[in-house]
XYZ file of C-alpha atoms in Angstrom:
580
model
C 118.059 21.929 -123.089
C 115.931 21.837 -126.394
C 114.283 25.054 -125.193
C 117.220 27.120 -124.882
C 118.789 25.698 -127.987
C 115.620 26.645 -130.249
C 116.094 30.204 -128.167
C 118.887 30.449 -128.853
C 118.580 29.887 -132.428
C 115.616 32.242 -133.045
C 117.586 35.120 -131.262
C 120.447 34.628 -133.490
C 118.177 34.388 -136.979
C 116.669 37.806 -135.622
C 119.843 39.203 -134.925
C 120.952 38.333 -138.667
C 117.558 39.267 -140.093
C 118.110 42.375 -138.313
C 121.209 43.221 -139.523
C 120.409 42.495 -143.496
C 117.242 44.781 -143.067
C 119.002 47.634 -141.638
C 121.880 47.044 -144.262
C 119.053 47.595 -146.992
C 117.419 49.934 -145.084
C 120.582 52.228 -144.360
C 121.684 51.527 -148.134
C 118.941 53.462 -149.732
C 119.032 56.156 -147.496
C 122.589 57.184 -148.037
C 121.889 56.442 -151.785
C 118.707 59.120 -151.317
C 120.793 61.267 -149.637
C 123.553 62.027 -152.357
C 125.922 59.742 -151.387
C 127.473 58.160 -154.173
C 130.506 56.345 -152.625
C 131.108 54.840 -148.736
C 133.722 54.574 -146.583
C 135.405 51.507 -146.079
C 133.213 50.172 -142.971
C 130.021 49.871 -144.745
C 129.208 48.106 -141.337
C 127.605 51.481 -140.403
C 124.921 51.103 -142.701
C 123.392 49.037 -140.418
C 123.060 52.044 -137.772
C 122.105 54.359 -140.500
C 119.208 51.832 -141.270
C 118.233 51.049 -137.555
C 117.632 55.140 -137.441
C 115.585 55.303 -139.980
C 113.212 51.661 -139.855
C 112.697 53.467 -136.110
C 111.718 56.482 -137.762
C 109.156 54.373 -140.210
C 107.896 52.584 -136.889
C 106.913 55.656 -135.781
C 105.015 56.932 -138.397
C 103.156 53.408 -138.540
C 102.006 54.194 -135.117
C 100.017 56.962 -135.644
C 97.525 54.563 -137.909
C 98.566 51.131 -136.564
C 99.615 49.579 -133.571
C 102.774 48.017 -133.737
C 102.325 43.910 -134.654
C 103.559 41.378 -136.702
C 101.411 42.648 -139.936
C 102.610 46.026 -139.378
C 106.347 45.543 -138.477
C 107.415 42.207 -140.741
C 106.414 44.327 -144.405
C 109.230 46.979 -143.580
C 111.967 44.474 -142.337
C 111.112 42.395 -146.055
C 111.806 45.512 -147.662
C 114.773 45.895 -146.069
C 115.802 42.202 -146.613
C 114.798 42.511 -150.461
C 117.189 45.861 -150.500
C 120.080 44.124 -149.017
C 119.949 40.997 -151.505
C 119.138 43.958 -154.417
C 121.926 45.829 -153.384
C 124.768 44.015 -151.461
C 127.848 43.875 -153.242
C 129.273 40.883 -154.869
C 132.310 40.989 -152.703
C 130.512 41.481 -149.561
C 132.036 38.791 -147.512
C 135.618 40.290 -147.718
C 133.975 43.739 -147.325
C 131.639 44.035 -144.539
C 132.465 40.943 -142.324
C 135.171 38.742 -141.873
C 137.085 36.836 -144.134
C 139.080 34.413 -142.472
C 142.524 34.701 -143.722
C 144.324 33.848 -141.013
C 144.884 32.842 -137.577
C 144.210 35.912 -136.226
C 141.278 36.320 -138.084
C 139.746 33.132 -137.283
C 140.179 33.817 -133.632
C 138.380 37.213 -133.897
C 135.195 35.407 -135.748
C 135.036 32.614 -132.766
C 135.813 34.863 -130.433
C 132.761 36.703 -131.596
C 130.438 33.971 -131.629
C 130.979 33.189 -128.520
C 129.849 36.406 -127.634
C 126.988 36.410 -129.556
C 126.060 33.097 -127.956
C 126.729 34.770 -124.334
C 124.796 37.937 -125.044
C 121.492 35.790 -126.669
C 121.839 33.699 -123.231
C 122.194 36.414 -120.838
C 119.261 38.602 -122.943
C 117.191 35.606 -121.900
C 117.166 36.173 -118.203
C 113.768 37.581 -116.494
C 114.204 41.213 -116.406
C 115.020 43.129 -113.352
C 115.293 46.913 -114.042
C 112.958 48.737 -111.925
C 111.571 51.307 -114.372
C 110.855 48.189 -116.887
C 108.319 47.193 -114.177
C 107.271 50.793 -113.605
C 106.718 51.535 -116.952
C 108.687 50.331 -120.029
C 106.482 46.618 -120.507
C 103.309 49.052 -119.932
C 104.415 51.303 -122.290
C 105.525 48.602 -124.740
C 102.294 46.891 -124.360
C 100.281 49.813 -125.161
C 102.083 50.731 -129.075
C 101.599 46.772 -129.913
C 97.845 46.976 -128.816
C 96.749 50.235 -130.156
C 97.923 53.592 -132.354
C 99.169 56.023 -130.173
C 96.384 57.064 -127.579
C 95.704 60.634 -127.146
C 96.324 61.950 -123.244
C 97.784 58.285 -122.500
C 100.158 60.630 -119.613
C 97.306 60.934 -117.522
C 96.700 57.359 -116.938
C 100.350 57.309 -115.754
C 102.710 59.913 -116.496
C 105.310 58.395 -117.562
C 103.810 56.719 -120.188
C 104.129 60.306 -122.072
C 107.995 60.096 -121.920
C 107.800 59.591 -125.450
C 110.953 57.977 -126.254
C 110.926 56.141 -129.246
C 113.017 53.731 -127.930
C 109.905 51.596 -127.071
C 108.366 51.815 -130.576
C 111.749 49.988 -131.605
C 111.102 47.272 -128.664
C 107.737 47.059 -129.209
C 108.579 46.130 -133.085
C 110.482 43.543 -132.296
C 107.986 41.629 -130.290
C 105.881 41.123 -133.746
C 103.136 40.881 -131.436
C 101.225 38.409 -131.224
C 103.620 35.715 -132.631
C 106.915 36.485 -130.480
C 106.834 38.439 -127.505
C 110.445 38.689 -126.623
C 111.277 41.871 -128.018
C 112.675 42.953 -124.645
C 115.838 40.337 -124.870
C 116.387 41.179 -128.853
C 116.248 45.130 -128.624
C 119.270 46.451 -126.356
C 121.769 42.947 -127.258
C 120.892 43.671 -130.868
C 122.222 46.891 -130.471
C 125.282 45.949 -127.894
C 126.346 42.853 -130.348
C 125.919 45.980 -133.439
C 128.525 47.643 -131.403
C 130.803 44.862 -130.792
C 130.650 44.424 -134.706
C 131.748 47.847 -135.209
C 134.271 48.246 -132.777
C 135.831 45.243 -134.697
C 135.695 46.092 -137.711
C 137.483 49.614 -137.117
C 140.381 47.668 -135.634
C 140.266 44.993 -138.225
C 143.495 46.434 -140.044
C 145.075 46.171 -136.791
C 144.437 42.363 -136.846
C 146.206 41.956 -140.056
C 149.345 45.074 -139.743
C 149.196 45.937 -135.454
C 152.850 48.270 -136.726
C 149.993 50.342 -138.408
C 148.659 51.871 -135.037
C 151.881 53.669 -134.324
C 152.014 55.331 -137.708
C 148.736 56.312 -137.506
C 146.849 59.135 -136.179
C 146.126 58.300 -132.281
C 142.376 59.199 -133.350
C 142.198 56.290 -135.825
C 142.421 53.362 -133.968
C 142.667 54.655 -130.109
C 138.651 55.061 -129.568
C 137.776 51.583 -130.692
C 140.931 50.166 -128.543
C 139.851 52.443 -125.712
C 136.051 51.292 -125.907
C 136.527 47.314 -125.435
C 136.628 47.738 -121.664
C 133.569 49.696 -121.509
C 131.398 47.208 -123.539
C 132.777 44.799 -120.986
C 131.874 46.344 -117.871
C 128.415 47.474 -119.564
C 127.906 43.266 -120.444
C 128.673 42.676 -116.544
C 126.711 45.817 -115.004
C 123.763 46.675 -117.463
C 120.450 45.032 -116.427
C 119.357 46.275 -120.308
C 120.213 42.949 -121.839
C 116.939 41.463 -120.439
C 114.843 44.498 -120.043
C 113.645 47.156 -122.447
C 115.163 50.304 -120.960
C 116.620 53.069 -123.270
C 119.807 53.975 -120.511
C 121.833 51.004 -122.183
C 120.674 51.977 -125.960
C 122.185 55.286 -125.170
C 124.947 54.494 -123.481
C 125.619 52.352 -126.413
C 124.824 55.206 -129.122
C 127.157 57.565 -127.251
C 129.851 55.407 -127.571
C 129.213 54.327 -131.135
C 129.118 57.599 -132.007
C 132.584 58.970 -130.559
C 133.716 56.217 -132.692
C 132.617 56.975 -136.033
C 132.819 60.693 -135.235
C 136.814 60.410 -133.893
C 137.315 58.168 -137.469
C 136.113 61.211 -139.147
C 138.013 63.456 -137.867
C 141.143 61.451 -138.571
C 140.226 61.080 -141.923
C 139.927 64.830 -142.013
C 143.001 65.236 -140.273
C 145.100 63.435 -142.656
C 143.199 63.886 -146.001
C 142.381 60.477 -146.795
C 138.559 60.801 -148.161
C 135.515 62.130 -148.554
C 133.518 62.249 -145.125
C 129.923 62.884 -146.445
C 129.000 59.484 -145.919
C 130.459 59.526 -142.206
C 128.820 62.981 -141.502
C 125.166 62.232 -142.876
C 125.688 58.732 -140.882
C 126.561 61.305 -137.517
C 123.633 63.790 -138.021
C 120.804 61.038 -138.834
C 121.843 58.912 -135.809
C 122.755 61.719 -133.477
C 118.660 62.842 -134.096
C 117.492 59.716 -133.433
C 119.504 59.279 -129.905
C 118.060 62.596 -128.828
C 114.443 60.934 -129.591
C 115.739 58.043 -127.826
C 116.266 59.759 -124.720
C 116.602 63.712 -124.694
C 119.501 63.665 -122.202
C 121.488 62.929 -125.569
C 120.267 66.201 -126.780
C 123.662 68.022 -126.462
C 126.034 65.640 -126.647
C 124.463 64.606 -130.265
C 124.213 68.293 -131.472
C 127.593 68.954 -130.762
C 128.436 65.712 -133.123
C 125.796 66.918 -135.521
C 127.201 70.424 -135.262
C 130.629 69.498 -136.710
C 129.008 67.150 -139.679
C 126.634 69.748 -140.468
C 130.073 72.116 -140.955
C 131.726 69.605 -143.262
C 128.573 69.047 -145.005
C 128.754 72.749 -146.147
C 132.400 73.049 -146.449
C 133.752 69.843 -148.030
C 131.039 68.076 -149.358
C 131.028 67.955 -153.072
C 127.261 68.753 -154.006
C 127.122 70.572 -150.384
C 123.978 72.079 -151.237
C 121.812 69.395 -152.439
C 123.073 67.035 -149.318
C 122.556 69.742 -146.677
C 119.118 70.365 -147.910
C 118.222 66.333 -147.930
C 119.723 65.620 -144.759
C 117.866 68.554 -142.821
C 114.644 67.584 -143.985
C 115.295 63.904 -143.034
C 116.373 65.138 -139.638
C 112.958 67.640 -139.273
C 110.975 64.780 -140.267
C 112.133 62.876 -137.629
C 111.733 65.566 -135.206
C 108.282 66.241 -136.249
C 107.348 62.419 -136.255
C 108.744 62.381 -132.408
C 107.035 66.052 -131.585
C 103.502 65.079 -132.918
C 103.814 61.719 -130.985
C 104.989 63.635 -127.605
C 102.151 66.263 -128.211
C 99.559 63.158 -128.688
C 100.555 61.503 -125.872
C 100.534 64.653 -122.925
C 100.060 68.076 -124.884
C 103.407 68.562 -124.808
C 106.592 67.704 -127.258
C 108.911 67.431 -124.800
C 106.928 66.159 -121.806
C 107.612 66.687 -118.757
C 108.758 69.825 -120.120
C 106.018 72.419 -120.919
C 107.883 74.332 -123.561
C 105.229 74.194 -126.807
C 101.974 72.948 -124.622
C 98.697 72.747 -126.137
C 95.632 72.723 -124.154
C 94.038 69.964 -125.945
C 91.234 68.439 -123.917
C 93.614 65.406 -123.354
C 96.581 67.286 -122.369
C 98.668 66.480 -118.944
C 98.067 69.473 -117.252
C 100.665 71.931 -116.548
C 100.538 71.339 -112.496
C 101.393 67.631 -113.572
C 104.273 68.443 -116.232
C 105.827 70.883 -113.100
C 106.021 68.235 -111.003
C 107.224 65.427 -112.779
C 110.088 67.663 -114.200
C 110.836 68.839 -110.122
C 110.427 65.045 -108.879
C 113.446 64.038 -111.778
C 115.752 67.091 -111.145
C 115.036 66.707 -107.252
C 115.705 62.627 -107.594
C 118.527 63.208 -109.151
C 120.073 65.154 -107.018
C 118.966 63.859 -103.720
C 116.786 60.669 -103.976
C 114.334 60.736 -101.335
C 113.521 64.204 -100.635
C 110.554 66.099 -101.505
C 111.301 68.553 -104.425
C 110.492 72.009 -102.245
C 113.706 71.227 -99.961
C 115.788 70.288 -103.012
C 115.282 72.586 -105.688
C 116.069 76.384 -105.325
C 118.969 75.798 -103.252
C 122.696 74.150 -103.145
C 122.017 72.279 -99.922
C 121.987 69.228 -102.192
C 125.005 69.833 -103.421
C 127.332 68.063 -100.757
C 125.254 65.323 -99.876
C 125.031 65.078 -103.943
C 129.111 64.829 -103.727
C 129.159 62.280 -101.309
C 127.048 59.907 -103.322
C 128.982 60.713 -106.265
C 132.149 59.680 -105.087
C 131.226 56.169 -103.928
C 130.733 55.416 -107.402
C 134.355 54.449 -107.797
C 134.266 52.289 -111.686
C 131.947 54.925 -113.419
C 132.747 58.797 -112.129
C 135.287 58.866 -109.878
C 138.488 57.056 -111.427
C 137.403 57.925 -114.742
C 137.108 61.803 -113.892
C 140.733 61.415 -112.073
C 142.649 60.064 -115.104
C 140.949 62.488 -117.251
C 142.158 65.565 -115.323
C 145.583 63.205 -114.896
C 146.723 62.921 -118.527
C 145.283 66.413 -119.401
C 147.837 68.049 -116.747
C 150.274 65.915 -117.899
C 149.882 66.773 -121.661
C 150.080 70.684 -120.603
C 153.081 69.919 -118.958
C 154.572 67.910 -121.864
C 153.814 70.776 -123.620
C 155.405 73.693 -121.744
C 158.700 71.124 -120.947
C 159.054 69.894 -124.254
C 157.587 72.674 -126.165
C 155.718 70.533 -128.756
C 153.087 71.448 -131.194
C 150.004 71.884 -129.005
C 146.860 70.046 -130.323
C 144.906 71.102 -133.359
C 141.410 71.970 -133.287
C 139.870 69.099 -135.365
C 141.881 66.867 -132.208
C 140.156 69.114 -129.306
C 137.347 68.819 -130.957
C 136.533 64.967 -129.678
C 136.335 66.805 -125.748
C 133.800 69.066 -126.812
C 130.387 67.122 -126.691
C 131.513 65.604 -123.976
C 132.289 68.588 -121.918
C 129.278 69.926 -123.246
C 127.226 67.223 -122.416
C 128.477 67.171 -118.947
C 127.638 70.519 -117.977
C 123.875 70.053 -119.736
C 123.898 67.019 -117.447
C 124.961 68.811 -114.386
C 122.591 71.552 -114.542
C 119.296 69.363 -115.314
C 119.647 65.686 -113.732
C 123.207 65.128 -112.406
C 122.404 61.338 -111.432
C 125.656 58.977 -113.020
C 122.572 57.009 -114.238
C 121.556 59.850 -116.989
C 125.808 60.682 -117.861
C 125.188 57.188 -119.267
C 128.870 56.665 -121.119
C 130.180 60.797 -120.547
C 132.424 59.913 -117.854
C 134.540 56.887 -119.695
C 134.332 59.023 -122.749
C 136.012 61.742 -121.062
C 139.161 59.780 -120.105
C 138.983 58.153 -123.264
C 139.497 61.596 -124.605
C 141.853 62.450 -122.062
C 144.414 59.772 -123.131
C 143.819 60.370 -126.838
C 145.135 64.156 -126.446
C 147.801 62.787 -124.237
C 149.185 60.315 -126.604
C 148.886 63.301 -129.388
C 151.364 65.016 -127.469
C 153.778 61.938 -126.951
C 153.677 61.264 -130.725
C 155.132 64.577 -131.234
C 158.961 63.820 -129.982
C 158.791 59.885 -128.507
C 160.001 56.812 -131.398
C 157.322 54.005 -131.534
C 158.802 52.207 -128.979
C 158.645 54.614 -126.358
C 155.123 55.565 -127.518
C 154.044 52.024 -127.693
C 155.262 51.729 -124.187
C 153.782 54.933 -122.802
C 150.372 53.482 -124.467
C 150.163 50.229 -122.947
C 150.783 52.168 -119.840
C 148.250 54.430 -120.583
C 145.829 51.705 -121.318
C 146.559 49.988 -118.327
C 146.176 52.538 -116.233
C 142.791 54.162 -118.078
C 141.023 51.002 -117.277
C 142.842 49.568 -114.068
C 139.116 50.040 -112.464
C 136.861 48.503 -114.655
C 139.453 45.551 -114.649
C 139.398 44.976 -111.193
C 135.431 45.452 -111.076
C 135.260 42.445 -113.895
C 137.973 40.470 -111.880
C 136.009 40.337 -108.788
C 132.370 40.076 -110.377
C 134.036 37.150 -112.749
C 130.599 35.114 -111.902
C 128.700 36.979 -113.583
C 129.761 34.781 -116.944
C 127.813 32.150 -115.305
C 124.663 34.463 -115.042
C 122.861 33.664 -118.331
C 119.469 31.576 -118.970
C 119.820 27.898 -119.676
C 116.015 27.781 -120.440
C 115.258 30.170 -122.926
C 113.666 32.847 -122.282
C 112.358 33.531 -119.026
C 108.949 34.989 -118.097
C 108.613 39.036 -117.177
C 107.624 39.066 -113.544
C 103.892 39.306 -112.791
C 102.010 41.024 -110.111
C 98.606 41.092 -108.269
C 96.327 43.634 -108.925
C 93.529 45.343 -108.020
C 90.644 46.413 -110.159
C 89.030 49.917 -109.408
C 86.458 51.978 -111.053
C 86.713 55.641 -111.619
C 84.021 58.553 -111.427
C 83.029 57.744 -115.063
C 82.944 54.258 -114.853
C 86.494 53.420 -116.634
C 87.984 49.827 -114.939
C 91.691 50.555 -114.532
C 94.327 47.894 -112.721
C 96.584 48.969 -109.874
C 99.198 47.354 -108.161
C 98.252 45.535 -104.938
C 101.600 46.534 -103.708
C 103.923 48.995 -104.838
C 104.191 50.618 -108.120
C 105.252 48.421 -110.882
C 102.633 47.242 -113.352
C 105.349 44.981 -115.381
C 103.399 43.401 -118.181
C 100.090 43.912 -116.969
C 96.757 44.213 -118.718
C 95.481 47.223 -119.955
C 94.544 49.974 -118.271
C 97.370 49.655 -115.574
C 98.722 52.488 -113.379
C 100.167 52.821 -110.081
C 98.524 56.472 -109.889
C 94.743 55.953 -109.383
C 92.775 58.751 -110.488
C 89.237 58.764 -109.981
C 88.593 61.690 -112.346
C 90.148 59.473 -114.859
C 87.848 59.231 -118.009
C 87.850 58.100 -121.750
C 87.185 60.358 -124.832
C 85.219 57.518 -125.584
C 83.559 55.280 -122.953
C 83.543 52.255 -125.082
C 87.101 52.680 -126.657
C 90.080 52.672 -125.025
C 92.222 53.919 -127.762
C 89.836 56.825 -128.073
C 92.352 58.262 -125.065
C 92.163 59.690 -121.697
C 91.380 62.895 -119.989
C 90.638 63.720 -116.552
C 87.919 65.768 -115.247
C 88.948 67.972 -112.786
């Protein structure tokens, strides 16, 4: 029990330190980008600071491993910036000022959520991919600077997902070692805080909901069940997986994006800060996982258009935000080139034939495997790719995913159809372009998903967000002719219908609430290893069975290649190449 209390205290302390440090960095980045005044909800500065420090961690990793000595100074500078620049009334502006019973209850609920999430994240990790390569690449990041040709040891180590730099930094290697329990749980809690900050006006005065544009509060309200579902189903709390981070980023980007659209429609305030936030976090989300590319690019495009047309100093702000985004991408590309010879591995675009570069054949095989597995798992890529025979089995498999795919898709079609019917029957005004804008990133991303790797796992939150957007458009139409009472009733009905499947799932799996650690941070799984020597005399560790190394000593790979060699035979950090 004492171990559990100490672990909880450590996790909560780290959450607070990270939030304050990221806030400090976010404040400075916003100021440098010539933003004189922030929006009401400056809690989002933490997201901006998180994105910027992730960029700093990647930059540092070119020269140094991410250890406590290279990570702590970055967080300490952020803390000093937080202390220096936090306004005098920060308690009232950024956290709940407990003035009444409602706000007190909200704070108590949030505190319980923090305890539960922290305890759940301490469980032993179970994500298959974490055993396959997540822990392996984090150990490399903690131990050495970027290792050229690391993809030759194990292809998945060249995926170049910046999330692993973030997770590795939180290990404070070799002091702490449980960054995997902090990484995604912190982002989840930050999502909860962001959501409640956007909904806070409803606690004080619920009547403002019906008077406001549906884009103002509905996305946040409709995102609550998404977060609950993630809390019950995701293995990402205890595992350092970028999938949960990508899902949370998509949800938060839509919340911030739609809030900005509401302000834009109602001409409430200057949206320069929101536009900058969307671009920086959007670019960072692409480095976290490439599957976010089209979704984030579409949202960033709207932000760029706003900056160019409506910012008070459009050229200055535009040039600075483009410069920062360019730097983030360049650093990410450079990391990919070092790991594999390709900036977007396993894509061979931009391939550079360095001695340490992964072979084109291996990259093609990896690309084909990803696409083939997403369409029809277990089949040979040669039998799946280049034809449509996979489509019917894929459709059958997809139809079994009722909660995350089928039900949201049906509800999306239903509400969009009802919107069109009401438009023709009631002759109400059709959606404005800014209202339809919320659907563009989602639909574009789903088209990209279908043509690249159409597995529900890679869609992240897209089907849920499609349902959110369809409900919003339906309520935009209803608001044109219904009084507040009817609008409120329709809203409640839409919420119940939209998330009936999630509610049913949560009720059926209510025992998940008790699935938390009562003994502190639980150990990462260990597997028996076999030692093998390559033709060049390099010692590598191979799992005795299966293909998971988990947190094994370096170098470990499930793919033994006798032609593997070091660029410098005496130094692992010199990099790998093959003598084929």
